[in-house]
PDB file of C-alpha atoms and ligand atoms in Angstrom:
ATOM      1  CA  MET T1186       0.240   0.039   0.253  1.00 61.00           C
ATOM      2  CA  LEU T1187       1.320   3.485  -1.103  1.00 60.00           C
ATOM      3  CA  PRO T1188       2.235   5.364   2.207  1.00 76.00           C
ATOM      4  CA  MET T1189      -0.242   8.233   1.481  1.00 81.00           C
ATOM      5  CA  GLU T1190      -3.301   5.223   1.427  1.00 82.00           C
ATOM      6  CA  GLN T1191      -1.782   3.763   4.527  1.00 81.00           C
ATOM      7  CA  PHE T1192      -2.041   7.302   6.160  1.00 81.00           C
ATOM      8  CA  ARG T1193      -5.498   7.805   4.746  1.00 84.00           C
ATOM      9  CA  LYS T1194      -6.833   4.502   6.281  1.00 83.00           C
ATOM     10  CA  PHE T1195      -5.336   5.111   9.556  1.00 82.00           C
ATOM     11  CA  LYS T1196      -6.676   8.575   9.712  1.00 85.00           C
ATOM     12  CA  ASN T1197     -10.088   7.098   8.997  1.00 87.00           C
ATOM     13  CA  GLU T1198      -9.816   4.609  11.698  1.00 87.00           C
ATOM     14  CA  ILE T1199      -8.895   7.182  14.401  1.00 88.00           C
ATOM     15  CA  THR T1200     -11.782   9.285  13.248  1.00 90.00           C
ATOM     16  CA  ARG T1201     -13.960   6.643  13.626  1.00 91.00           C
ATOM     17  CA  PHE T1202     -12.680   5.471  16.846  1.00 92.00           C
ATOM     18  CA  LEU T1203     -12.959   9.416  18.485  1.00 95.00           C
ATOM     19  CA  MET T1204     -16.358   9.554  16.800  1.00 95.00           C
ATOM     20  CA  ASP T1205     -17.876   6.760  18.985  1.00 96.00           C
ATOM     21  CA  TYR T1206     -16.736   8.946  21.973  1.00 97.00           C
ATOM     22  CA  LYS T1207     -18.375  12.158  20.510  1.00 97.00           C
ATOM     23  CA  PHE T1208     -21.778   9.984  19.986  1.00 97.00           C
ATOM     24  CA  ALA T1209     -21.410   8.841  23.342  1.00 98.00           C
ATOM     25  CA  LEU T1210     -20.868  12.233  24.618  1.00 98.00           C
ATOM     26  CA  ASP T1211     -23.927  13.802  22.623  1.00 97.00           C
ATOM     27  CA  ALA T1212     -26.359  11.169  23.718  1.00 97.00           C
ATOM     28  CA  PHE T1213     -24.977  11.688  27.569  1.00 98.00           C
ATOM     29  CA  GLU T1214     -25.554  15.627  27.048  1.00 97.00           C
ATOM     30  CA  THR T1215     -29.057  14.887  26.200  1.00 97.00           C
ATOM     31  CA  LYS T1216     -29.816  12.667  29.346  1.00 97.00           C
ATOM     32  CA  ILE T1217     -28.283  15.487  31.570  1.00 97.00           C
ATOM     33  CA  GLU T1218     -30.599  18.024  29.647  1.00 96.00           C
ATOM     34  CA  ILE T1219     -33.361  15.966  30.200  1.00 95.00           C
ATOM     35  CA  LEU T1220     -33.080  15.876  33.833  1.00 94.00           C
ATOM     36  CA  LYS T1221     -32.548  19.512  34.169  1.00 93.00           C
ATOM     37  CA  GLU T1222     -35.326  20.572  32.392  1.00 92.00           C
ATOM     38  CA  GLU T1223     -37.892  18.122  33.902  1.00 92.00           C
ATOM     39  CA  PHE T1224     -36.345  18.575  37.469  1.00 87.00           C
ATOM     40  CA  GLN T1225     -36.647  22.512  36.865  1.00 88.00           C
ATOM     41  CA  PHE T1226     -40.574  22.153  35.880  1.00 87.00           C
ATOM     42  CA  PHE T1227     -41.747  19.710  38.766  1.00 85.00           C
ATOM     43  CA  HIS T1228     -39.549  20.754  41.605  1.00 82.00           C
ATOM     44  CA  ASP T1229     -38.836  24.456  40.578  1.00 80.00           C
ATOM     45  CA  TYR T1230     -35.120  23.941  40.964  1.00 82.00           C
ATOM     46  CA  ASN T1231     -32.154  22.900  38.987  1.00 88.00           C
ATOM     47  CA  PRO T1232     -29.598  21.019  40.934  1.00 91.00           C
ATOM     48  CA  ILE T1233     -27.113  21.352  37.826  1.00 95.00           C
ATOM     49  CA  GLU T1234     -24.874  24.790  37.608  1.00 94.00           C
ATOM     50  CA  HIS T1235     -23.308  23.689  34.534  1.00 94.00           C
ATOM     51  CA  THR T1236     -21.693  21.417  32.157  1.00 97.00           C
ATOM     52  CA  LYS T1237     -18.600  20.692  30.442  1.00 97.00           C
ATOM     53  CA  SER T1238     -17.445  18.016  28.271  1.00 97.00           C
ATOM     54  CA  ARG T1239     -14.314  17.003  26.260  1.00 97.00           C
ATOM     55  CA  LEU T1240     -12.736  14.605  23.995  1.00 97.00           C
ATOM     56  CA  LYS T1241      -9.100  13.787  24.999  1.00 96.00           C
ATOM     57  CA  SER T1242      -6.537  14.815  22.379  1.00 94.00           C
ATOM     58  CA  PRO T1243      -4.897  11.977  20.735  1.00 91.00           C
ATOM     59  CA  GLU T1244      -1.720  13.534  22.110  1.00 93.00           C
ATOM     60  CA  SER T1245      -2.912  13.159  25.536  1.00 94.00           C
ATOM     61  CA  ILE T1246      -4.229   9.709  24.779  1.00 94.00           C
ATOM     62  CA  LEU T1247      -0.610   8.505  23.735  1.00 92.00           C
ATOM     63  CA  LYS T1248       0.702  10.371  26.971  1.00 93.00           C
ATOM     64  CA  LYS T1249      -1.673   8.238  29.284  1.00 93.00           C
ATOM     65  CA  VAL T1250      -0.905   4.870  26.911  1.00 93.00           C
ATOM     66  CA  TYR T1251       3.103   5.398  27.851  1.00 92.00           C
ATOM     67  CA  LYS T1252       2.019   6.241  31.708  1.00 92.00           C
ATOM     68  CA  LYS T1253      -0.047   2.921  31.909  1.00 90.00           C
ATOM     69  CA  GLY T1254       2.325   0.847  30.024  1.00 91.00           C
ATOM     70  CA  CYS T1255      -0.794  -0.412  28.071  1.00 87.00           C
ATOM     71  CA  ASP T1256      -1.210  -1.815  24.570  1.00 86.00           C
ATOM     72  CA  LEU T1257      -0.529   0.871  21.596  1.00 85.00           C
ATOM     73  CA  SER T1258      -3.775  -0.423  19.629  1.00 89.00           C
ATOM     74  CA  LEU T1259      -7.167   0.802  19.362  1.00 91.00           C
ATOM     75  CA  GLU T1260      -8.426  -1.905  21.153  1.00 91.00           C
ATOM     76  CA  GLY T1261      -5.777  -1.546  23.991  1.00 91.00           C
ATOM     77  CA  ILE T1262      -6.535   2.170  24.415  1.00 94.00           C
ATOM     78  CA  ARG T1263     -10.442   1.351  24.472  1.00 93.00           C
ATOM     79  CA  THR T1264      -9.867  -1.554  26.759  1.00 93.00           C
ATOM     80  CA  HIS T1265      -7.657   0.703  29.357  1.00 94.00           C
ATOM     81  CA  ILE T1266      -8.246   4.226  28.886  1.00 95.00           C
ATOM     82  CA  LYS T1267     -11.860   5.018  30.515  1.00 96.00           C
ATOM     83  CA  ASP T1268     -11.665   9.053  30.040  1.00 96.00           C
ATOM     84  CA  ILE T1269     -11.592   9.349  26.379  1.00 97.00           C
ATOM     85  CA  ALA T1270     -14.654  11.514  26.584  1.00 98.00           C
ATOM     86  CA  GLY T1271     -15.466  13.283  29.746  1.00 98.00           C
ATOM     87  CA  MET T1272     -18.086  15.103  31.158  1.00 98.00           C
ATOM     88  CA  ARG T1273     -17.826  17.406  34.056  1.00 98.00           C
ATOM     89  CA  ILE T1274     -21.188  18.858  35.980  1.00 98.00           C
ATOM     90  CA  THR T1275     -21.025  21.583  38.579  1.00 98.00           C
ATOM     91  CA  CYS T1276     -23.632  21.764  41.356  1.00 95.00           C
ATOM     92  CA  SER T1277     -24.345  24.105  44.092  1.00 92.00           C
ATOM     93  CA  PHE T1278     -24.653  21.813  46.798  1.00 95.00           C
ATOM     94  CA  ILE T1279     -23.183  18.447  48.018  1.00 96.00           C
ATOM     95  CA  SER T1280     -26.450  16.674  48.173  1.00 95.00           C
ATOM     96  CA  ASP T1281     -27.143  17.625  44.310  1.00 95.00           C
ATOM     97  CA  ILE T1282     -23.765  15.509  43.460  1.00 97.00           C
ATOM     98  CA  TYR T1283     -25.347  12.487  45.287  1.00 97.00           C
ATOM     99  CA  ARG T1284     -28.905  13.263  43.957  1.00 94.00           C
ATOM    100  CA  ILE T1285     -27.531  13.628  40.273  1.00 96.00           C
ATOM    101  CA  SER T1286     -25.476  10.335  40.614  1.00 97.00           C
ATOM    102  CA  GLU T1287     -28.525   8.201  42.028  1.00 96.00           C
ATOM    103  CA  MET T1288     -30.712   9.732  38.929  1.00 95.00           C
ATOM    104  CA  LEU T1289     -27.997   8.380  36.672  1.00 96.00           C
ATOM    105  CA  ARG T1290     -27.465   5.043  38.356  1.00 96.00           C
ATOM    106  CA  SER T1291     -31.227   4.391  38.141  1.00 96.00           C
ATOM    107  CA  GLN T1292     -31.201   4.727  33.980  1.00 97.00           C
ATOM    108  CA  SER T1293     -31.276   0.927  32.889  1.00 96.00           C
ATOM    109  CA  ASP T1294     -29.563   1.597  29.438  1.00 97.00           C
ATOM    110  CA  LEU T1295     -26.354   3.088  31.616  1.00 98.00           C
ATOM    111  CA  LYS T1296     -24.126   0.738  33.100  1.00 98.00           C
ATOM    112  CA  ILE T1297     -22.023   2.213  35.679  1.00 98.00           C
ATOM    113  CA  LEU T1298     -18.339   0.746  35.838  1.00 98.00           C
ATOM    114  CA  GLU T1299     -16.744   2.835  38.374  1.00 98.00           C
ATOM    115  CA  ILE T1300     -17.301   5.100  41.237  1.00 98.00           C
ATOM    116  CA  LYS T1301     -14.667   6.987  42.778  1.00 98.00           C
ATOM    117  CA  ASP T1302     -16.137   9.158  45.922  1.00 98.00           C
ATOM    118  CA  TYR T1303     -13.302  11.710  46.464  1.00 98.00           C
ATOM    119  CA  ILE T1304     -15.634  13.688  48.712  1.00 97.00           C
ATOM    120  CA  LYS T1305     -15.776  10.965  51.360  1.00 97.00           C
ATOM    121  CA  ASN T1306     -12.476  10.343  50.880  1.00 97.00           C
ATOM    122  CA  PRO T1307     -10.678  13.081  49.304  1.00 96.00           C
ATOM    123  CA  LYS T1308      -7.169  12.502  47.937  1.00 96.00           C
ATOM    124  CA  PRO T1309      -4.185  13.465  50.096  1.00 95.00           C
ATOM    125  CA  ASN T1310      -3.735  16.840  48.434  1.00 94.00           C
ATOM    126  CA  GLY T1311      -7.127  17.945  48.822  1.00 96.00           C
ATOM    127  CA  TYR T1312      -9.020  17.127  45.761  1.00 97.00           C
ATOM    128  CA  GLN T1313     -12.247  16.517  45.786  1.00 98.00           C
ATOM    129  CA  SER T1314     -15.296  15.147  43.227  1.00 98.00           C
ATOM    130  CA  LEU T1315     -17.085  12.192  42.629  1.00 98.00           C
ATOM    131  CA  HIS T1316     -16.286  10.296  39.570  1.00 98.00           C
ATOM    132  CA  LEU T1317     -18.392   7.760  37.681  1.00 98.00           C
ATOM    133  CA  ILE T1318     -17.086   5.566  34.812  1.00 98.00           C
ATOM    134  CA  ILE T1319     -20.282   4.858  32.430  1.00 98.00           C
ATOM    135  CA  GLU T1320     -20.859   2.957  29.591  1.00 98.00           C
ATOM    136  CA  ILE T1321     -23.563   4.066  27.477  1.00 98.00           C
ATOM    137  CA  PRO T1322     -24.819   2.195  24.548  1.00 97.00           C
ATOM    138  CA  ILE T1323     -24.438   4.016  20.811  1.00 96.00           C
ATOM    139  CA  TYR T1324     -26.138   3.134  17.951  1.00 95.00           C
ATOM    140  CA  MET T1325     -25.036   3.826  14.157  1.00 91.00           C
ATOM    141  CA  SER T1326     -26.024   2.826  10.778  1.00 91.00           C
ATOM    142  CA  ASP T1327     -24.495  -0.793  10.837  1.00 89.00           C
ATOM    143  CA  ARG T1328     -23.268  -1.328  14.170  1.00 90.00           C
ATOM    144  CA  HIS T1329     -23.439  -0.264  17.930  1.00 93.00           C
ATOM    145  CA  GLU T1330     -21.122   0.204  20.839  1.00 94.00           C
ATOM    146  CA  ASN T1331     -21.040   0.358  24.261  1.00 96.00           C
ATOM    147  CA  VAL T1332     -18.741   3.702  24.880  1.00 97.00           C
ATOM    148  CA  CYS T1333     -16.938   4.410  28.118  1.00 97.00           C
ATOM    149  CA  ILE T1334     -17.339   8.012  29.412  1.00 98.00           C
ATOM    150  CA  GLU T1335     -16.134   9.478  32.432  1.00 98.00           C
ATOM    151  CA  VAL T1336     -18.267  11.778  34.676  1.00 98.00           C
ATOM    152  CA  GLN T1337     -16.851  13.988  37.193  1.00 98.00           C
ATOM    153  CA  ILE T1338     -19.679  15.736  39.729  1.00 98.00           C
ATOM    154  CA  ARG T1339     -18.814  18.624  42.243  1.00 98.00           C
ATOM    155  CA  THR T1340     -19.767  21.824  43.496  1.00 98.00           C
ATOM    156  CA  ILE T1341     -18.831  25.475  42.173  1.00 97.00           C
ATOM    157  CA  ALA T1342     -15.990  25.481  45.387  1.00 97.00           C
ATOM    158  CA  MET T1343     -14.515  21.952  44.450  1.00 98.00           C
ATOM    159  CA  ASP T1344     -14.553  22.980  40.792  1.00 97.00           C
ATOM    160  CA  PHE T1345     -12.767  26.164  41.680  1.00 97.00           C
ATOM    161  CA  TRP T1346     -10.168  24.650  43.744  1.00 98.00           C
ATOM    162  CA  ALA T1347      -9.425  21.779  41.244  1.00 97.00           C
ATOM    163  CA  SER T1348      -8.828  24.312  38.466  1.00 96.00           C
ATOM    164  CA  LEU T1349      -6.259  26.509  40.420  1.00 95.00           C
ATOM    165  CA  GLU T1350      -4.556  23.255  41.387  1.00 95.00           C
ATOM    166  CA  HIS T1351      -4.426  21.974  37.634  1.00 94.00           C
ATOM    167  CA  LYS T1352      -2.931  25.575  36.918  1.00 94.00           C
ATOM    168  CA  ILE T1353      -0.320  25.180  39.995  1.00 93.00           C
ATOM    169  CA  TYR T1354       0.672  21.767  38.945  1.00 89.00           C
ATOM    170  CA  TYR T1355       1.330  22.262  35.371  1.00 86.00           C
ATOM    171  CA  LYS T1356       2.931  25.844  36.020  1.00 87.00           C
ATOM    172  CA  TYR T1357       5.633  24.069  38.360  1.00 88.00           C
ATOM    173  CA  ASN T1358       6.064  21.026  35.986  1.00 80.00           C
ATOM    174  CA  GLN T1359       4.547  19.215  38.628  1.00 76.00           C
ATOM    175  CA  ALA T1360       6.970  19.846  41.184  1.00 88.00           C
ATOM    176  CA  VAL T1361       5.102  22.062  43.359  1.00 86.00           C
ATOM    177  CA  PRO T1362       6.538  23.963  46.058  1.00 91.00           C
ATOM    178  CA  ALA T1363       6.188  22.698  49.693  1.00 92.00           C
ATOM    179  CA  HIS T1364       4.552  25.748  51.135  1.00 93.00           C
ATOM    180  CA  LEU T1365       2.154  25.877  47.886  1.00 93.00           C
ATOM    181  CA  LEU T1366       1.085  22.381  48.402  1.00 93.00           C
ATOM    182  CA  GLN T1367       0.217  23.266  52.167  1.00 95.00           C
ATOM    183  CA  GLU T1368      -1.580  26.050  51.230  1.00 95.00           C
ATOM    184  CA  LEU T1369      -3.709  24.217  48.501  1.00 96.00           C
ATOM    185  CA  LYS T1370      -4.384  21.309  51.577  1.00 96.00           C
ATOM    186  CA  GLU T1371      -5.768  24.191  53.702  1.00 96.00           C
ATOM    187  CA  ALA T1372      -7.979  25.864  50.619  1.00 97.00           C
ATOM    188  CA  SER T1373      -9.335  22.467  50.152  1.00 97.00           C
ATOM    189  CA  GLU T1374     -10.445  22.320  53.829  1.00 96.00           C
ATOM    190  CA  SER T1375     -12.061  26.011  53.633  1.00 97.00           C
ATOM    191  CA  ALA T1376     -14.175  24.818  50.281  1.00 96.00           C
ATOM    192  CA  ALA T1377     -14.966  21.540  52.088  1.00 97.00           C
ATOM    193  CA  ALA T1378     -16.270  24.094  54.926  1.00 97.00           C
ATOM    194  CA  LEU T1379     -17.850  26.623  52.811  1.00 97.00           C
ATOM    195  CA  ASP T1380     -19.774  23.562  51.013  1.00 97.00           C
ATOM    196  CA  ARG T1381     -21.104  22.263  54.262  1.00 96.00           C
ATOM    197  CA  GLN T1382     -22.234  25.678  55.602  1.00 96.00           C
ATOM    198  CA  MET T1383     -23.989  26.201  52.105  1.00 95.00           C
ATOM    199  CA  GLU T1384     -25.774  23.052  52.494  1.00 95.00           C
ATOM    200  CA  ARG T1385     -27.082  23.904  56.020  1.00 95.00           C
ATOM    201  CA  LEU T1386     -28.341  27.191  54.880  1.00 95.00           C
ATOM    202  CA  HIS T1387     -29.771  25.712  51.557  1.00 92.00           C
ATOM    203  CA  LYS T1388     -31.781  23.155  53.494  1.00 91.00           C
ATOM    204  CA  GLU T1389     -33.029  25.903  55.824  1.00 92.00           C
ATOM    205  CA  ILE T1390     -34.072  27.727  52.843  1.00 90.00           C
ATOM    206  CA  SER T1391     -35.783  24.689  51.573  1.00 85.00           C
ATOM    207  CA  GLU T1392     -37.843  23.728  54.400  1.00 86.00           C
ATOM    208  CA  ILE T1393     -39.170  27.351  54.736  1.00 87.00           C
ATOM    209  CA  LYS T1394     -39.966  27.470  51.260  1.00 82.00           C
ATOM    210  CA  GLU T1395     -41.893  24.100  51.724  1.00 80.00           C
ATOM    211  CA  SER T1396     -43.757  25.259  54.594  1.00 81.00           C
ATOM    212  CA  ARG T1397     -44.889  28.162  53.100  1.00 84.00           C
ATOM    213  CA  MET T1398     -45.894  26.599  49.770  1.00 81.00           C
ATOM    214  CA  GLU T1399     -48.132  24.082  52.098  1.00 82.00           C
ATOM    215  CA  GLU T1400     -49.584  27.261  53.823  1.00 83.00           C
ATOM    216  CA  GLU T1401     -50.394  28.826  50.331  1.00 84.00           C
ATOM    217  CA  ALA T1402     -51.939  25.221  48.968  1.00 81.00           C
ATOM    218  CA  GLU T1403     -54.551  25.297  52.109  1.00 80.00           C
ATOM    219  CA  GLU T1404     -55.069  29.285  51.826  1.00 82.00           C
ATOM    220  CA  ALA T1405     -56.116  28.485  47.969  1.00 82.00           C
ATOM    221  CA  MET T1406     -58.140  25.137  48.925  1.00 81.00           C
ATOM    222  CA  ARG T1407     -60.630  27.929  50.888  1.00 83.00           C
ATOM    223  CA  ARG T1408     -61.235  29.983  47.927  1.00 86.00           C
ATOM    224  CA  ILE T1409     -63.210  29.566  44.912  1.00 87.00           C
ATOM    225  CA  SER T1410     -62.058  31.495  41.582  1.00 83.00           C
ATOM    226  CA  LEU T1411     -64.226  32.210  38.924  1.00 84.00           C
ATOM    227  CA  SER T1412     -63.456  34.627  36.050  1.00 80.00           C
ATOM    228  CA  ASN T1413     -62.224  37.376  37.815  1.00 81.00           C
ATOM    229  CA  GLN T1414     -64.099  37.098  41.091  1.00 87.00           C
ATOM    230  CA  GLN T1415     -63.026  35.472  44.333  1.00 86.00           C
ATOM    231  CA  PHE T1416     -65.196  33.984  46.850  1.00 88.00           C
ATOM    232  CA  GLN T1417     -63.758  32.534  50.287  1.00 88.00           C
ATOM    233  CA  ILE T1418     -65.544  29.206  51.342  1.00 87.00           C
ATOM    234  CA  PRO T1419     -67.481  30.129  54.747  1.00 86.00           C
ATOM    235  CA  GLU T1420     -65.957  28.170  58.022  1.00 84.00           C
ATOM    236  CA  ALA T1421     -69.330  26.683  58.779  1.00 86.00           C
ATOM    237  CA  LEU T1422     -69.428  25.085  55.207  1.00 85.00           C
ATOM    238  CA  LEU T1423     -66.064  23.658  55.210  1.00 81.00           C
ATOM    239  CA  ARG T1424     -66.969  22.253  58.764  1.00 83.00           C
ATOM    240  CA  LEU T1425     -69.784  20.359  57.317  1.00 85.00           C
ATOM    241  CA  VAL T1426     -68.019  19.137  54.424  1.00 83.00           C
ATOM    242  CA  SER T1427     -65.376  17.648  56.430  1.00 77.00           C
ATOM    243  CA  GLY T1428     -67.661  16.129  58.455  1.00 79.00           C
ATOM    244  CA  VAL T1429     -66.515  18.137  61.921  1.00 68.00           C
ATOM    245  CA  ASP T1430     -70.024  19.524  62.613  1.00 65.00           C
ATOM    246  CA  LYS T1431     -72.019  15.914  62.261  1.00 58.00           C
ATOM    247  CA  ASP T1432     -70.385  14.453  65.584  1.00 56.00           C
ATOM    248  CA  SER T1433     -71.130  17.505  67.802  1.00 53.00           C
TER     249      SER T1433
HETATM  250  P1  0O2 H2031      -7.355  15.387  32.616  1.00 51.32           P
HETATM  251  O1  0O2 H2031      -6.460  16.206  31.825  1.00 51.32           O
HETATM  252  O2  0O2 H2031      -8.282  16.321  33.430  1.00 51.32           O
HETATM  253  O3  0O2 H2031      -7.978  14.637  31.931  1.00 51.32           O
HETATM  254  P2  0O2 H2031      -6.667   7.211  35.258  1.00 51.32           P
HETATM  255  O4  0O2 H2031      -5.443   7.622  35.276  1.00 51.32           O
HETATM  256  O5  0O2 H2031      -7.859   8.256  35.111  1.00 51.32           O
HETATM  257  O6  0O2 H2031      -7.150   5.909  34.644  1.00 51.32           O
HETATM  258  P3  0O2 H2031      -6.756   7.858  38.014  1.00 51.32           P
HETATM  259  O7  0O2 H2031      -5.900   8.999  37.848  1.00 51.32           O
HETATM  260  O8  0O2 H2031      -6.938   7.107  39.284  1.00 51.32           O
HETATM  261  O9  0O2 H2031      -6.685   6.921  36.680  1.00 51.32           O
HETATM  262  O10 0O2 H2031      -8.303   8.291  37.668  1.00 51.32           O
HETATM  263  P4  0O2 H2031      -9.135   9.455  38.612  1.00 51.32           P
HETATM  264  O11 0O2 H2031      -8.488   9.774  40.209  1.00 51.32           O
HETATM  265  O12 0O2 H2031     -10.252   9.197  38.874  1.00 51.32           O
HETATM  266  O13 0O2 H2031      -8.600  10.976  38.089  1.00 51.32           O
HETATM  267  C1  0O2 H2031      -8.989  11.116  36.859  1.00 51.32           C
HETATM  268  C2  0O2 H2031      -9.251  12.656  36.640  1.00 51.32           C
HETATM  269  O14 0O2 H2031      -9.563  13.337  37.785  1.00 51.32           O
HETATM  270  C3  0O2 H2031      -7.754  13.663  36.135  1.00 51.32           C
HETATM  271  O15 0O2 H2031      -7.773  13.347  34.845  1.00 51.32           O
HETATM  272  C4  0O2 H2031      -8.076  14.818  36.572  1.00 51.32           C
HETATM  273  O16 0O2 H2031      -9.291  15.636  35.432  1.00 51.32           O
HETATM  274  C5  0O2 H2031      -9.147  14.430  37.754  1.00 51.32           C
HETATM  275  N1  0O2 H2031      -8.278  14.603  38.960  1.00 51.32           N
HETATM  276  C6  0O2 H2031      -8.014  13.460  39.587  1.00 51.32           C
HETATM  277  N2  0O2 H2031      -6.664  14.015  40.459  1.00 51.32           N
HETATM  278  C7  0O2 H2031      -6.836  15.100  40.392  1.00 51.32           C
HETATM  279  C8  0O2 H2031      -6.261  16.263  41.300  1.00 51.32           C
HETATM  280  O17 0O2 H2031      -5.221  15.685  42.440  1.00 51.32           O
HETATM  281  N3  0O2 H2031      -6.192  17.368  41.160  1.00 51.32           N
HETATM  282  C9  0O2 H2031      -6.869  18.178  39.734  1.00 51.32           C
HETATM  283  N4  0O2 H2031      -6.898  19.453  39.579  1.00 51.32           N
HETATM  284  N5  0O2 H2031      -7.648  16.730  39.061  1.00 51.32           N
HETATM  285  C10 0O2 H2031      -7.600  15.974  39.429  1.00 51.32           C
HETATM  286  P5  0O2 H2031      -6.108  13.095  34.278  1.00 51.32           P
HETATM  287  O18 0O2 H2031      -6.445  12.200  32.867  1.00 51.32           O
HETATM  288  O19 0O2 H2031      -5.332  13.350  35.251  1.00 51.32           O
HETATM  289  O20 0O2 H2031      -6.367  14.729  33.523  1.00 51.32           O
END
């Protein structure tokens, strides 16, 4: 085969390989959009602040292949590198992270291959996030594939910390001075304390909102609205209908 033809064939194979991961991300993004929209409608609240997805570049895939020492073939890469497609979901509160994780776990077409809970067990440097490796089926014109994606779910504070730590790590070419490592560790503890405080506030506000909604619903039950007229149902009538007066 001519080198040019060989190159074209190789390029097509890699494109097809990466395309599977792109389709997996497209399908997964749709799932997340549905959850967001449905949750907002029925609960008047959106647990997802924002999402970001990415495909790992061929260069980063190669780096990981060498780091892991796995077989340099498309099959070897498919088997050993699980984060070629990745999505990061950022939430306001820690409880939202587990709520989203539960919603994904209950979808029967998704297979959860691995869960790493760096929130319950943070990394020694302070990194926190919930990682899921999920297999999602994708259907093409002549075949179907089960494709892995890595989903990282974290709060805004965890995300803020991780992006700064990532920048520092690369700026110092992985040899970060000890005092910065110490400060990063302390910053991650402050971020975790902030997350816990925000969670408490959120819970308190939700309880107030719920009891107010109950009061409003009860109040609405006592009114009849017809066109632009409103009638209050008399207390005596309510007592009669509810059977309170019968026994007395
Ligand atoms: P990138 O460029 O973000 O993709 P693995 O190598 O994935 O098979 P590992 O390392 O045990 O196995 O996976 P883990 O712990 O689930 O981490 C995978 C990803 O989580 C990383 O991907 C990062 O995105 C993120 N991550 C993990 N630890 C840290 C950390 O200490 N700091 C920051 N900022 N991010 C972290 P990659 O491939 O390393 O990088």
